[in-house]
Amino acid sequence: MFVRRNVTSLVPALAAVALLTAGCGGRDDAKSGSEGPASSATPHGYVEGAAEAAEQQSRLLLGDPETGDTRVLDLITGKVHDTARRAGLTALTTDGRFGYFHGTEVTQVLDSGAWMVDHGDHVHYYRAKIQEVGEFPGGTGTGVRSDAGVTVVTSADGKAGVYPRTELEKGRLGTPARLPGTYAGPVVPYAEHLIALTGGSDGPAEVAVLDRSGKRVATPDAECEEPQGDAVTRRGIVLGCADGALLVHEDDGAFTAEKIPYGEDVPKAERAAEFRHRPGSSTLTALAGQDAVWVLDVTEGAWTRVETGPVVAANTAGEGSPLVVLETDGALHGYDISTGKETTVTDPLLKDVPEAEPGGTATPVIEVDRSRAYLNDPEGKRVYEIDYNDDLRVARTFDLDVRPSLMAETGR
């Protein structure tokens, strides 16, 4: 029987939810000027059609580009759900709830039925049915970025459309608002605005802050040469650039952009091109060529280069957790980020693992949440659950009927 065991037990978690719910309800009453309990029978955090849970409701979205087969693996129950076959599948991304299956011509949207809502001082976890939503125009090269209000789809030609999030949550796409002009990378929702890069064809791109209709409302004094890669953190939006990263931050309605340089000249093949991290963490990872990994501490504004063996995938939970690296020997290696020293290594888990290719999509990846990491094994048709706080111990193994060459975790 597959039952996910989190660090905290269910009873304390339920108690915590009850206390936090009461606390948040009290704040709502204060804002409304109420002197007594709210009269509404609708409980705090209620979402129609969804069940609220006391712990994270993680699910893994899986896909096989060779066959087009896709699955959803529920990490709470261990059950595997069949989902639609998708021809021309090239990549898989997620915003924490919806899976975006990128094809050669369109991007298909799947509601995984697992998500969280972060209120800062407490979190709500939800689970609902898995359902197909529809298709965004644009396939390979299309960027999809979301927040609680909107989902922005930026096509490979730089054009972008803004979709209302409430429509996706109801199982339909809705009508997008088209943004004017074109952009040098994915447009990212942040702080009730949109962060975009403009220009860039003949020089550095310029950071622009737009309102939700696409009107420019601020222009932080910052440029990004050869932009590649972005990530949303609690500290702001991180944009990868040729000389390091830009951190775009909002404070009381004012937007600023801070450069986080590598501190040295880095060859193009060794620059951070795609960031991976635990949602909610401000510690990012990215491959630094074939034999090293970049770790970016956004809070400290500092890069660390960790020398590894031939690297395939990497990730970390941050906050004192190890850097977890899959190397071409098929084993997971743990590194102390502060010292760069290897601290543990597993037996080989995967066979015939190729080195990571720049821009490659169908390769093993490492997904990380607050207590576990997940590694997909396409050749072995399985997924490993790893306890990264216990010397990379394999906690569970999920055998599948498809090759999970693509994987993304939702519910975090």
mmCIF file of C-alpha atoms in Angstrom:
data_model
loop_
_atom_site.group_PDB
_atom_site.id
_atom_site.type_symbol
_atom_site.label_atom_id
_atom_site.label_comp_id
_atom_site.label_asym_id
_atom_site.label_seq_id
_atom_site.Cartn_x
_atom_site.Cartn_y
_atom_site.Cartn_z
ATOM 1 C CA MET A 1 0.000 0.000 0.000
ATOM 2 C CA PHE A 2 1.402 3.366 -1.021
ATOM 3 C CA VAL A 3 0.885 6.061 1.581
ATOM 4 C CA ARG A 4 2.955 9.206 1.583
ATOM 5 C CA ARG A 5 4.528 9.967 4.959
ATOM 6 C CA ASN A 6 5.375 13.597 5.550
ATOM 7 C CA VAL A 7 7.635 14.833 8.312
ATOM 8 C CA THR A 8 4.700 16.038 10.371
ATOM 9 C CA SER A 9 1.906 13.711 11.374
ATOM 10 C CA LEU A 10 -1.670 14.192 10.227
ATOM 11 C CA VAL A 11 -3.099 15.126 13.624
ATOM 12 C CA PRO A 12 -0.759 18.071 14.310
ATOM 13 C CA ALA A 13 -1.229 19.180 10.710
ATOM 14 C CA LEU A 14 -5.009 19.188 11.114
ATOM 15 C CA ALA A 15 -4.680 21.161 14.316
ATOM 16 C CA ALA A 16 -2.421 23.662 12.586
ATOM 17 C CA VAL A 17 -4.896 24.134 9.776
ATOM 18 C CA ALA A 18 -7.706 24.689 12.265
ATOM 19 C CA LEU A 19 -5.708 27.307 14.176
ATOM 20 C CA LEU A 20 -4.553 29.090 11.033
ATOM 21 C CA THR A 21 -8.030 29.081 9.584
ATOM 22 C CA ALA A 22 -9.381 30.650 12.751
ATOM 23 C CA GLY A 23 -6.577 33.213 12.751
ATOM 24 C CA CYS A 24 -7.143 34.183 9.132
ATOM 25 C CA GLY A 25 -10.882 34.392 9.712
ATOM 26 C CA GLY A 26 -10.237 36.822 12.559
ATOM 27 C CA ARG A 27 -8.191 39.056 10.251
ATOM 28 C CA ASP A 28 -10.973 39.003 7.663
ATOM 29 C CA ASP A 29 -13.469 40.086 10.322
ATOM 30 C CA ALA A 30 -11.202 42.913 11.444
ATOM 31 C CA LYS A 31 -10.867 44.212 7.916
ATOM 32 C CA SER A 32 -14.609 44.212 7.443
ATOM 33 C CA GLY A 33 -15.244 45.983 10.728
ATOM 34 C CA SER A 34 -17.215 43.065 12.142
ATOM 35 C CA GLU A 35 -17.410 42.850 15.913
ATOM 36 C CA GLY A 36 -18.433 39.214 16.009
ATOM 37 C CA PRO A 37 -18.107 35.935 14.125
ATOM 38 C CA ALA A 38 -18.786 35.971 10.421
ATOM 39 C CA SER A 39 -22.359 34.994 9.633
ATOM 40 C CA SER A 40 -21.493 33.274 6.326
ATOM 41 C CA ALA A 41 -21.739 29.500 6.345
ATOM 42 C CA THR A 42 -18.939 29.288 3.760
ATOM 43 C CA PRO A 43 -15.767 28.204 5.583
ATOM 44 C CA HIS A 44 -12.507 30.057 5.097
ATOM 45 C CA GLY A 45 -10.550 28.681 2.153
ATOM 46 C CA TYR A 46 -13.585 27.008 0.583
ATOM 47 C CA VAL A 47 -13.170 26.218 -3.118
ATOM 48 C CA GLU A 48 -16.150 24.867 -5.013
ATOM 49 C CA GLY A 49 -15.531 21.377 -6.363
ATOM 50 C CA ALA A 50 -12.365 20.829 -4.320
ATOM 51 C CA ALA A 51 -11.573 19.222 -0.982
ATOM 52 C CA GLU A 52 -9.201 20.990 1.383
ATOM 53 C CA ALA A 53 -6.517 18.816 2.959
ATOM 54 C CA ALA A 54 -4.187 19.194 5.925
ATOM 55 C CA GLU A 55 -1.049 18.296 3.976
ATOM 56 C CA GLN A 56 0.464 18.754 0.568
ATOM 57 C CA GLN A 57 -1.426 16.850 -2.156
ATOM 58 C CA SER A 58 1.411 16.203 -4.603
ATOM 59 C CA ARG A 59 0.881 14.595 -7.991
ATOM 60 C CA LEU A 60 3.357 13.864 -10.758
ATOM 61 C CA LEU A 61 2.501 14.588 -14.378
ATOM 62 C CA LEU A 62 4.240 12.154 -16.705
ATOM 63 C CA GLY A 63 4.644 11.957 -20.467
ATOM 64 C CA ASP A 64 6.323 9.858 -23.157
ATOM 65 C CA PRO A 65 7.163 11.847 -26.321
ATOM 66 C CA GLU A 66 7.698 8.655 -28.336
ATOM 67 C CA THR A 67 4.159 7.345 -27.860
ATOM 68 C CA GLY A 68 2.311 10.453 -26.667
ATOM 69 C CA ASP A 69 1.079 8.550 -23.594
ATOM 70 C CA THR A 70 0.557 10.621 -20.448
ATOM 71 C CA ARG A 71 -0.265 9.753 -16.851
ATOM 72 C CA VAL A 72 -0.878 11.402 -13.467
ATOM 73 C CA LEU A 73 0.663 9.704 -10.441
ATOM 74 C CA ASP A 74 -1.042 10.600 -7.152
ATOM 75 C CA LEU A 75 1.710 10.577 -4.531
ATOM 76 C CA ILE A 76 -0.762 10.399 -1.643
ATOM 77 C CA THR A 77 -2.578 7.254 -2.785
ATOM 78 C CA GLY A 78 -0.014 5.783 -5.177
ATOM 79 C CA LYS A 79 -2.714 5.497 -7.853
ATOM 80 C CA VAL A 80 -1.838 6.138 -11.496
ATOM 81 C CA HIS A 81 -4.479 7.923 -13.597
ATOM 82 C CA ASP A 82 -4.641 7.524 -17.374
ATOM 83 C CA THR A 83 -4.863 10.793 -19.293
ATOM 84 C CA ALA A 84 -5.090 11.695 -22.967
ATOM 85 C CA ARG A 85 -2.586 10.586 -25.594
ATOM 86 C CA ARG A 86 -0.876 13.652 -27.059
ATOM 87 C CA ALA A 87 0.703 13.512 -30.500
ATOM 88 C CA GLY A 88 3.892 15.462 -31.088
ATOM 89 C CA LEU A 89 4.681 15.882 -27.398
ATOM 90 C CA THR A 90 7.990 17.722 -26.912
ATOM 91 C CA ALA A 91 8.002 19.216 -23.406
ATOM 92 C CA LEU A 92 6.085 19.416 -20.125
ATOM 93 C CA THR A 93 5.860 22.373 -17.738
ATOM 94 C CA THR A 94 3.630 23.303 -14.818
ATOM 95 C CA ASP A 95 2.619 26.268 -12.681
ATOM 96 C CA GLY A 96 1.917 24.131 -9.621
ATOM 97 C CA ARG A 97 -1.584 23.074 -10.625
ATOM 98 C CA PHE A 98 -1.977 22.943 -14.393
ATOM 99 C CA GLY A 99 0.225 20.834 -16.614
ATOM 100 C CA TYR A 100 1.230 22.262 -19.991
ATOM 101 C CA PHE A 101 1.998 19.549 -22.520
ATOM 102 C CA HIS A 102 3.874 21.309 -25.300
ATOM 103 C CA GLY A 103 3.505 19.820 -28.770
ATOM 104 C CA THR A 104 4.848 20.833 -32.146
ATOM 105 C CA GLU A 105 1.873 23.100 -32.859
ATOM 106 C CA VAL A 106 -0.243 23.511 -29.701
ATOM 107 C CA THR A 107 0.107 23.332 -25.933
ATOM 108 C CA GLN A 108 -2.485 21.146 -24.227
ATOM 109 C CA VAL A 109 -3.648 22.100 -20.731
ATOM 110 C CA LEU A 110 -4.424 19.533 -18.026
ATOM 111 C CA ASP A 111 -5.809 20.399 -14.587
ATOM 112 C CA SER A 112 -3.911 18.040 -12.278
ATOM 113 C CA GLY A 113 -6.465 18.580 -9.514
ATOM 114 C CA ALA A 114 -3.769 19.322 -6.913
ATOM 115 C CA TRP A 115 -2.613 22.739 -5.805
ATOM 116 C CA MET A 116 -1.848 25.007 -2.871
ATOM 117 C CA VAL A 117 -2.699 28.596 -1.971
ATOM 118 C CA ASP A 118 -0.008 30.420 -0.011
ATOM 119 C CA HIS A 119 -1.255 33.214 2.240
ATOM 120 C CA GLY A 120 2.221 33.932 3.600
ATOM 121 C CA ASP A 121 1.577 32.957 7.219
ATOM 122 C CA HIS A 122 -0.310 29.777 6.305
ATOM 123 C CA VAL A 123 -1.051 27.549 3.336
ATOM 124 C CA HIS A 124 -4.188 25.836 2.032
ATOM 125 C CA TYR A 125 -3.866 22.500 0.185
ATOM 126 C CA TYR A 126 -6.521 21.278 -2.244
ATOM 127 C CA ARG A 127 -7.361 18.208 -4.296
ATOM 128 C CA ALA A 128 -9.999 17.845 -6.995
ATOM 129 C CA LYS A 129 -10.686 15.764 -10.080
ATOM 130 C CA ILE A 130 -8.216 15.612 -12.950
ATOM 131 C CA GLN A 131 -9.626 17.167 -16.108
ATOM 132 C CA GLU A 132 -8.658 18.321 -19.581
ATOM 133 C CA VAL A 133 -8.961 22.085 -20.087
ATOM 134 C CA GLY A 134 -8.116 22.835 -23.720
ATOM 135 C CA GLU A 135 -5.313 23.938 -26.043
ATOM 136 C CA PHE A 136 -3.233 27.092 -26.156
ATOM 137 C CA PRO A 137 -1.990 28.112 -29.602
ATOM 138 C CA GLY A 138 1.732 27.587 -30.049
ATOM 139 C CA GLY A 139 3.750 24.495 -29.287
ATOM 140 C CA THR A 140 7.526 24.142 -29.020
ATOM 141 C CA GLY A 141 9.095 27.309 -27.642
ATOM 142 C CA THR A 142 5.886 28.564 -26.023
ATOM 143 C CA GLY A 143 6.312 29.875 -22.475
ATOM 144 C CA VAL A 144 3.476 29.635 -19.938
ATOM 145 C CA ARG A 145 3.708 31.603 -16.679
ATOM 146 C CA SER A 146 0.998 32.061 -14.026
ATOM 147 C CA ASP A 147 0.008 33.648 -10.758
ATOM 148 C CA ALA A 148 -3.275 33.595 -8.836
ATOM 149 C CA GLY A 149 -4.939 35.991 -11.262
ATOM 150 C CA VAL A 150 -3.721 35.283 -14.784
ATOM 151 C CA THR A 151 -1.868 32.848 -17.015
ATOM 152 C CA VAL A 152 0.332 34.417 -19.691
ATOM 153 C CA VAL A 153 1.198 32.474 -22.839
ATOM 154 C CA THR A 154 4.199 33.819 -24.777
ATOM 155 C CA SER A 155 4.758 32.209 -28.169
ATOM 156 C CA ALA A 156 8.116 31.581 -29.809
ATOM 157 C CA ASP A 157 7.693 34.731 -31.925
ATOM 158 C CA GLY A 158 7.420 36.898 -28.802
ATOM 159 C CA LYS A 159 3.680 37.590 -28.910
ATOM 160 C CA ALA A 160 1.776 37.145 -25.650
ATOM 161 C CA GLY A 161 -1.786 36.622 -24.473
ATOM 162 C CA VAL A 162 -3.202 36.938 -20.962
ATOM 163 C CA TYR A 163 -5.802 34.353 -19.905
ATOM 164 C CA PRO A 164 -8.041 34.818 -16.825
ATOM 165 C CA ARG A 165 -7.074 32.261 -14.213
ATOM 166 C CA THR A 166 -10.636 31.841 -13.004
ATOM 167 C CA GLU A 167 -11.617 30.424 -16.393
ATOM 168 C CA LEU A 168 -8.901 27.764 -16.286
ATOM 169 C CA GLU A 169 -10.020 26.819 -12.803
ATOM 170 C CA LYS A 170 -13.522 26.251 -14.200
ATOM 171 C CA GLY A 171 -12.173 23.901 -16.855
ATOM 172 C CA ARG A 172 -12.063 26.240 -19.843
ATOM 173 C CA LEU A 173 -9.534 28.594 -21.387
ATOM 174 C CA GLY A 174 -11.567 31.787 -21.642
ATOM 175 C CA THR A 175 -10.774 34.659 -23.990
ATOM 176 C CA PRO A 176 -7.214 36.011 -23.825
ATOM 177 C CA ALA A 177 -6.258 39.675 -23.825
ATOM 178 C CA ARG A 178 -3.513 40.181 -26.383
ATOM 179 C CA LEU A 179 -0.536 42.231 -25.243
ATOM 180 C CA PRO A 180 0.841 44.811 -27.673
ATOM 181 C CA GLY A 181 4.267 44.322 -29.228
ATOM 182 C CA THR A 182 6.642 41.387 -28.870
ATOM 183 C CA TYR A 183 8.908 40.266 -26.039
ATOM 184 C CA ALA A 184 12.390 38.783 -25.678
ATOM 185 C CA GLY A 185 11.285 35.989 -23.357
ATOM 186 C CA PRO A 186 8.301 34.701 -21.397
ATOM 187 C CA VAL A 187 6.152 37.416 -19.815
ATOM 188 C CA VAL A 188 5.941 36.673 -16.078
ATOM 189 C CA PRO A 189 3.018 37.699 -13.802
ATOM 190 C CA TYR A 190 4.246 39.212 -10.553
ATOM 191 C CA ALA A 191 2.805 41.521 -7.874
ATOM 192 C CA GLU A 192 -0.397 42.129 -9.872
ATOM 193 C CA HIS A 193 1.719 43.274 -12.826
ATOM 194 C CA LEU A 194 3.631 41.647 -15.688
ATOM 195 C CA ILE A 195 7.427 41.536 -15.920
ATOM 196 C CA ALA A 196 8.659 41.555 -19.499
ATOM 197 C CA LEU A 197 11.857 41.937 -21.505
ATOM 198 C CA THR A 198 11.617 44.175 -24.541
ATOM 199 C CA GLY A 199 14.026 44.640 -27.435
ATOM 200 C CA GLY A 200 17.114 42.459 -27.397
ATOM 201 C CA SER A 201 17.381 41.772 -31.125
ATOM 202 C CA ASP A 202 20.355 44.116 -31.605
ATOM 203 C CA GLY A 203 21.581 44.416 -28.036
ATOM 204 C CA PRO A 204 20.603 43.917 -24.411
ATOM 205 C CA ALA A 205 16.919 43.508 -23.579
ATOM 206 C CA GLU A 206 15.261 46.057 -21.294
ATOM 207 C CA VAL A 207 13.190 45.184 -18.239
ATOM 208 C CA ALA A 208 9.661 46.581 -18.405
ATOM 209 C CA VAL A 209 6.850 46.463 -15.843
ATOM 210 C CA LEU A 210 3.408 46.278 -17.458
ATOM 211 C CA ASP A 211 -0.093 46.392 -16.100
ATOM 212 C CA ARG A 212 -2.370 43.456 -16.906
ATOM 213 C CA SER A 213 -3.479 45.117 -20.165
ATOM 214 C CA GLY A 214 0.108 45.454 -21.379
ATOM 215 C CA LYS A 215 0.600 49.157 -20.681
ATOM 216 C CA ARG A 216 4.101 49.997 -19.480
ATOM 217 C CA VAL A 217 3.907 51.486 -15.978
ATOM 218 C CA ALA A 218 7.554 51.302 -14.875
ATOM 219 C CA THR A 219 10.989 50.807 -16.379
ATOM 220 C CA PRO A 220 13.604 49.765 -13.817
ATOM 221 C CA ASP A 221 17.077 50.876 -14.819
ATOM 222 C CA ALA A 222 18.276 47.428 -15.859
ATOM 223 C CA GLU A 223 19.248 45.511 -18.976
ATOM 224 C CA CYS A 224 19.667 41.801 -19.628
ATOM 225 C CA GLU A 225 22.001 40.607 -22.339
ATOM 226 C CA GLU A 226 21.152 37.274 -23.978
ATOM 227 C CA PRO A 227 18.271 36.489 -21.580
ATOM 228 C CA GLN A 228 17.629 32.836 -20.845
ATOM 229 C CA GLY A 229 15.764 31.265 -17.938
ATOM 230 C CA ASP A 230 13.483 32.746 -15.286
ATOM 231 C CA ALA A 231 12.110 31.814 -11.878
ATOM 232 C CA VAL A 232 9.603 33.149 -9.368
ATOM 233 C CA THR A 233 10.819 33.346 -5.759
ATOM 234 C CA ARG A 234 9.606 35.008 -2.581
ATOM 235 C CA ARG A 235 12.273 37.648 -3.187
ATOM 236 C CA GLY A 236 11.040 38.490 -6.667
ATOM 237 C CA ILE A 237 11.504 37.427 -10.281
ATOM 238 C CA VAL A 238 14.913 36.083 -11.311
ATOM 239 C CA LEU A 239 15.952 36.510 -14.948
ATOM 240 C CA GLY A 240 19.023 34.753 -16.321
ATOM 241 C CA CYS A 241 21.428 36.982 -18.286
ATOM 242 C CA ALA A 242 24.840 36.618 -19.926
ATOM 243 C CA ASP A 243 26.664 38.124 -16.932
ATOM 244 C CA GLY A 244 24.561 36.563 -14.183
ATOM 245 C CA ALA A 245 20.991 37.283 -13.133
ATOM 246 C CA LEU A 246 18.573 40.143 -12.587
ATOM 247 C CA LEU A 247 16.303 40.178 -9.532
ATOM 248 C CA VAL A 248 13.147 42.214 -10.148
ATOM 249 C CA HIS A 249 11.477 43.088 -6.854
ATOM 250 C CA GLU A 250 8.353 44.995 -5.827
ATOM 251 C CA ASP A 251 8.077 46.894 -2.562
ATOM 252 C CA ASP A 252 5.010 49.013 -1.751
ATOM 253 C CA GLY A 253 4.204 49.486 -5.433
ATOM 254 C CA ALA A 254 7.747 50.414 -6.503
ATOM 255 C CA PHE A 255 9.720 48.062 -8.770
ATOM 256 C CA THR A 256 13.495 47.742 -8.693
ATOM 257 C CA ALA A 257 15.971 45.510 -10.528
ATOM 258 C CA GLU A 258 19.166 44.307 -8.902
ATOM 259 C CA LYS A 259 22.030 42.658 -10.759
ATOM 260 C CA ILE A 260 23.484 39.440 -9.301
ATOM 261 C CA PRO A 261 26.681 38.968 -11.352
ATOM 262 C CA TYR A 262 28.652 35.769 -11.722
ATOM 263 C CA GLY A 263 31.717 37.768 -10.714
ATOM 264 C CA GLU A 264 33.733 36.289 -13.559
ATOM 265 C CA ASP A 265 33.500 35.754 -17.296
ATOM 266 C CA VAL A 266 31.473 32.603 -17.893
ATOM 267 C CA PRO A 267 31.501 30.878 -21.313
ATOM 268 C CA LYS A 268 28.061 30.698 -22.918
ATOM 269 C CA ALA A 269 27.923 26.895 -22.621
ATOM 270 C CA GLU A 270 28.397 27.188 -18.847
ATOM 271 C CA ARG A 271 25.839 29.917 -18.108
ATOM 272 C CA ALA A 272 22.626 29.196 -16.224
ATOM 273 C CA ALA A 273 20.010 28.554 -18.920
ATOM 274 C CA GLU A 274 17.167 26.939 -16.942
ATOM 275 C CA PHE A 275 16.506 27.304 -13.228
ATOM 276 C CA ARG A 276 15.123 24.546 -11.026
ATOM 277 C CA HIS A 277 14.171 24.881 -7.377
ATOM 278 C CA ARG A 278 11.619 24.001 -4.748
ATOM 279 C CA PRO A 279 8.609 26.314 -5.086
ATOM 280 C CA GLY A 280 8.733 28.808 -2.240
ATOM 281 C CA SER A 281 12.504 28.550 -1.936
ATOM 282 C CA SER A 282 14.945 31.317 -2.855
ATOM 283 C CA THR A 283 17.758 28.907 -3.691
ATOM 284 C CA LEU A 284 17.968 28.143 -7.411
ATOM 285 C CA THR A 285 19.993 25.564 -9.321
ATOM 286 C CA ALA A 286 21.117 25.408 -12.941
ATOM 287 C CA LEU A 287 23.585 23.335 -14.905
ATOM 288 C CA ALA A 288 26.987 24.984 -15.329
ATOM 289 C CA GLY A 289 28.099 23.082 -18.400
ATOM 290 C CA GLN A 290 28.686 19.341 -18.304
ATOM 291 C CA ASP A 291 30.569 18.920 -15.034
ATOM 292 C CA ALA A 292 29.263 21.504 -12.568
ATOM 293 C CA VAL A 293 26.107 23.051 -11.117
ATOM 294 C CA TRP A 294 25.303 26.666 -10.309
ATOM 295 C CA VAL A 295 23.536 27.407 -7.035
ATOM 296 C CA LEU A 296 22.066 30.909 -6.774
ATOM 297 C CA ASP A 297 21.192 32.139 -3.287
ATOM 298 C CA VAL A 298 18.758 34.929 -4.121
ATOM 299 C CA THR A 299 18.594 36.165 -0.526
ATOM 300 C CA GLU A 300 22.352 36.614 -0.319
ATOM 301 C CA GLY A 301 22.677 37.662 -3.953
ATOM 302 C CA ALA A 302 25.482 35.178 -4.560
ATOM 303 C CA TRP A 303 26.373 32.396 -6.993
ATOM 304 C CA THR A 304 28.175 29.202 -5.989
ATOM 305 C CA ARG A 305 29.661 26.853 -8.555
ATOM 306 C CA VAL A 306 29.696 23.245 -7.337
ATOM 307 C CA GLU A 307 32.063 20.971 -9.224
ATOM 308 C CA THR A 308 30.411 17.600 -9.836
ATOM 309 C CA GLY A 309 30.935 14.653 -12.115
ATOM 310 C CA PRO A 310 29.252 14.588 -15.543
ATOM 311 C CA VAL A 311 25.850 16.020 -14.621
ATOM 312 C CA VAL A 312 22.417 15.146 -15.986
ATOM 313 C CA ALA A 313 20.036 16.905 -13.565
ATOM 314 C CA ALA A 314 20.183 18.836 -10.301
ATOM 315 C CA ASN A 315 17.924 20.437 -7.714
ATOM 316 C CA THR A 316 17.790 21.397 -4.052
ATOM 317 C CA ALA A 317 15.185 22.175 -1.417
ATOM 318 C CA GLY A 318 17.391 25.034 -0.194
ATOM 319 C CA GLU A 319 17.635 26.206 3.401
ATOM 320 C CA GLY A 320 20.466 23.888 4.433
ATOM 321 C CA SER A 321 19.364 20.920 2.328
ATOM 322 C CA PRO A 322 21.867 19.122 0.087
ATOM 323 C CA LEU A 323 22.330 19.765 -3.594
ATOM 324 C CA VAL A 324 20.967 16.612 -5.269
ATOM 325 C CA VAL A 325 22.655 15.720 -8.558
ATOM 326 C CA LEU A 326 22.018 12.901 -11.003
ATOM 327 C CA GLU A 327 25.275 12.062 -12.753
ATOM 328 C CA THR A 328 25.962 9.908 -15.806
ATOM 329 C CA ASP A 329 26.869 6.950 -13.582
ATOM 330 C CA GLY A 330 23.124 6.691 -12.909
ATOM 331 C CA ALA A 331 23.534 7.453 -9.202
ATOM 332 C CA LEU A 332 22.298 10.377 -7.148
ATOM 333 C CA HIS A 333 25.042 12.405 -5.498
ATOM 334 C CA GLY A 334 24.541 14.744 -2.553
ATOM 335 C CA TYR A 335 26.726 17.839 -2.151
ATOM 336 C CA ASP A 336 27.141 20.325 0.669
ATOM 337 C CA ILE A 337 26.451 23.633 -1.063
ATOM 338 C CA SER A 338 28.559 25.719 1.316
ATOM 339 C CA THR A 339 31.704 23.597 0.903
ATOM 340 C CA GLY A 340 31.101 21.978 -2.485
ATOM 341 C CA LYS A 341 32.041 18.605 -1.012
ATOM 342 C CA GLU A 342 30.238 15.405 -1.913
ATOM 343 C CA THR A 343 28.475 14.047 1.171
ATOM 344 C CA THR A 344 26.702 10.929 -0.095
ATOM 345 C CA VAL A 345 26.110 8.836 -3.188
ATOM 346 C CA THR A 346 23.529 6.153 -3.930
ATOM 347 C CA ASP A 347 23.871 2.924 -5.810
ATOM 348 C CA PRO A 348 23.196 3.409 -9.539
ATOM 349 C CA LEU A 349 19.447 3.902 -10.022
ATOM 350 C CA LEU A 350 19.331 4.530 -13.781
ATOM 351 C CA LYS A 351 21.110 2.749 -16.620
ATOM 352 C CA ASP A 352 22.713 4.225 -19.759
ATOM 353 C CA VAL A 353 22.142 7.825 -18.737
ATOM 354 C CA PRO A 354 23.210 10.362 -21.381
ATOM 355 C CA GLU A 355 24.709 13.730 -20.497
ATOM 356 C CA ALA A 356 22.276 16.616 -20.408
ATOM 357 C CA GLU A 357 21.941 18.482 -23.697
ATOM 358 C CA PRO A 358 21.383 22.261 -23.802
ATOM 359 C CA GLY A 359 17.715 22.812 -24.618
ATOM 360 C CA GLY A 360 16.962 19.124 -24.176
ATOM 361 C CA THR A 361 13.524 18.291 -22.788
ATOM 362 C CA ALA A 362 13.057 14.517 -22.577
ATOM 363 C CA THR A 363 15.740 13.757 -19.998
ATOM 364 C CA PRO A 364 15.613 12.672 -16.357
ATOM 365 C CA VAL A 365 14.790 15.515 -13.984
ATOM 366 C CA ILE A 366 14.724 15.938 -10.223
ATOM 367 C CA GLU A 367 11.587 17.459 -8.672
ATOM 368 C CA VAL A 368 11.816 18.613 -5.050
ATOM 369 C CA ASP A 369 9.193 19.475 -2.448
ATOM 370 C CA ARG A 370 9.347 20.073 1.300
ATOM 371 C CA SER A 371 10.144 16.492 2.264
ATOM 372 C CA ARG A 372 10.946 14.418 -0.822
ATOM 373 C CA ALA A 373 12.629 14.488 -4.210
ATOM 374 C CA TYR A 374 11.443 12.586 -7.296
ATOM 375 C CA LEU A 375 13.566 11.124 -10.081
ATOM 376 C CA ASN A 376 12.093 9.740 -13.286
ATOM 377 C CA ASP A 377 13.629 6.660 -14.919
ATOM 378 C CA PRO A 378 12.423 6.542 -18.549
ATOM 379 C CA GLU A 379 14.248 3.345 -19.476
ATOM 380 C CA GLY A 380 13.131 1.515 -16.344
ATOM 381 C CA LYS A 381 9.552 2.844 -16.572
ATOM 382 C CA ARG A 382 9.563 3.962 -12.962
ATOM 383 C CA VAL A 383 9.792 6.947 -10.638
ATOM 384 C CA TYR A 384 11.898 7.007 -7.478
ATOM 385 C CA GLU A 385 10.880 8.901 -4.356
ATOM 386 C CA ILE A 386 13.970 10.083 -2.484
ATOM 387 C CA ASP A 387 14.309 11.190 1.128
ATOM 388 C CA TYR A 388 16.991 13.834 0.634
ATOM 389 C CA ASN A 389 17.277 14.388 4.395
ATOM 390 C CA ASP A 390 18.262 10.736 4.957
ATOM 391 C CA ASP A 391 21.360 10.247 2.771
ATOM 392 C CA LEU A 392 19.258 10.158 -0.422
ATOM 393 C CA ARG A 393 17.434 7.043 0.713
ATOM 394 C CA VAL A 394 14.975 5.570 -1.792
ATOM 395 C CA ALA A 395 11.697 5.807 0.115
ATOM 396 C CA ARG A 396 9.387 4.404 -2.578
ATOM 397 C CA THR A 397 9.544 3.142 -6.147
ATOM 398 C CA PHE A 398 6.587 3.552 -8.501
ATOM 399 C CA ASP A 399 6.466 1.125 -11.434
ATOM 400 C CA LEU A 400 4.640 2.434 -14.510
ATOM 401 C CA ASP A 401 3.266 1.209 -17.818
ATOM 402 C CA VAL A 402 4.785 4.138 -19.753
ATOM 403 C CA ARG A 403 8.231 5.673 -20.178
ATOM 404 C CA PRO A 404 8.122 8.798 -17.972
ATOM 405 C CA SER A 405 10.590 10.782 -20.081
ATOM 406 C CA LEU A 406 8.830 14.005 -19.057
ATOM 407 C CA MET A 407 7.881 14.760 -15.442
ATOM 408 C CA ALA A 408 6.553 17.687 -13.434
ATOM 409 C CA GLU A 409 5.189 17.894 -9.876
ATOM 410 C CA THR A 410 1.994 19.728 -8.920
ATOM 411 C CA GLY A 411 0.331 20.407 -5.575
ATOM 412 C CA ARG A 412 3.344 22.251 -4.159
#
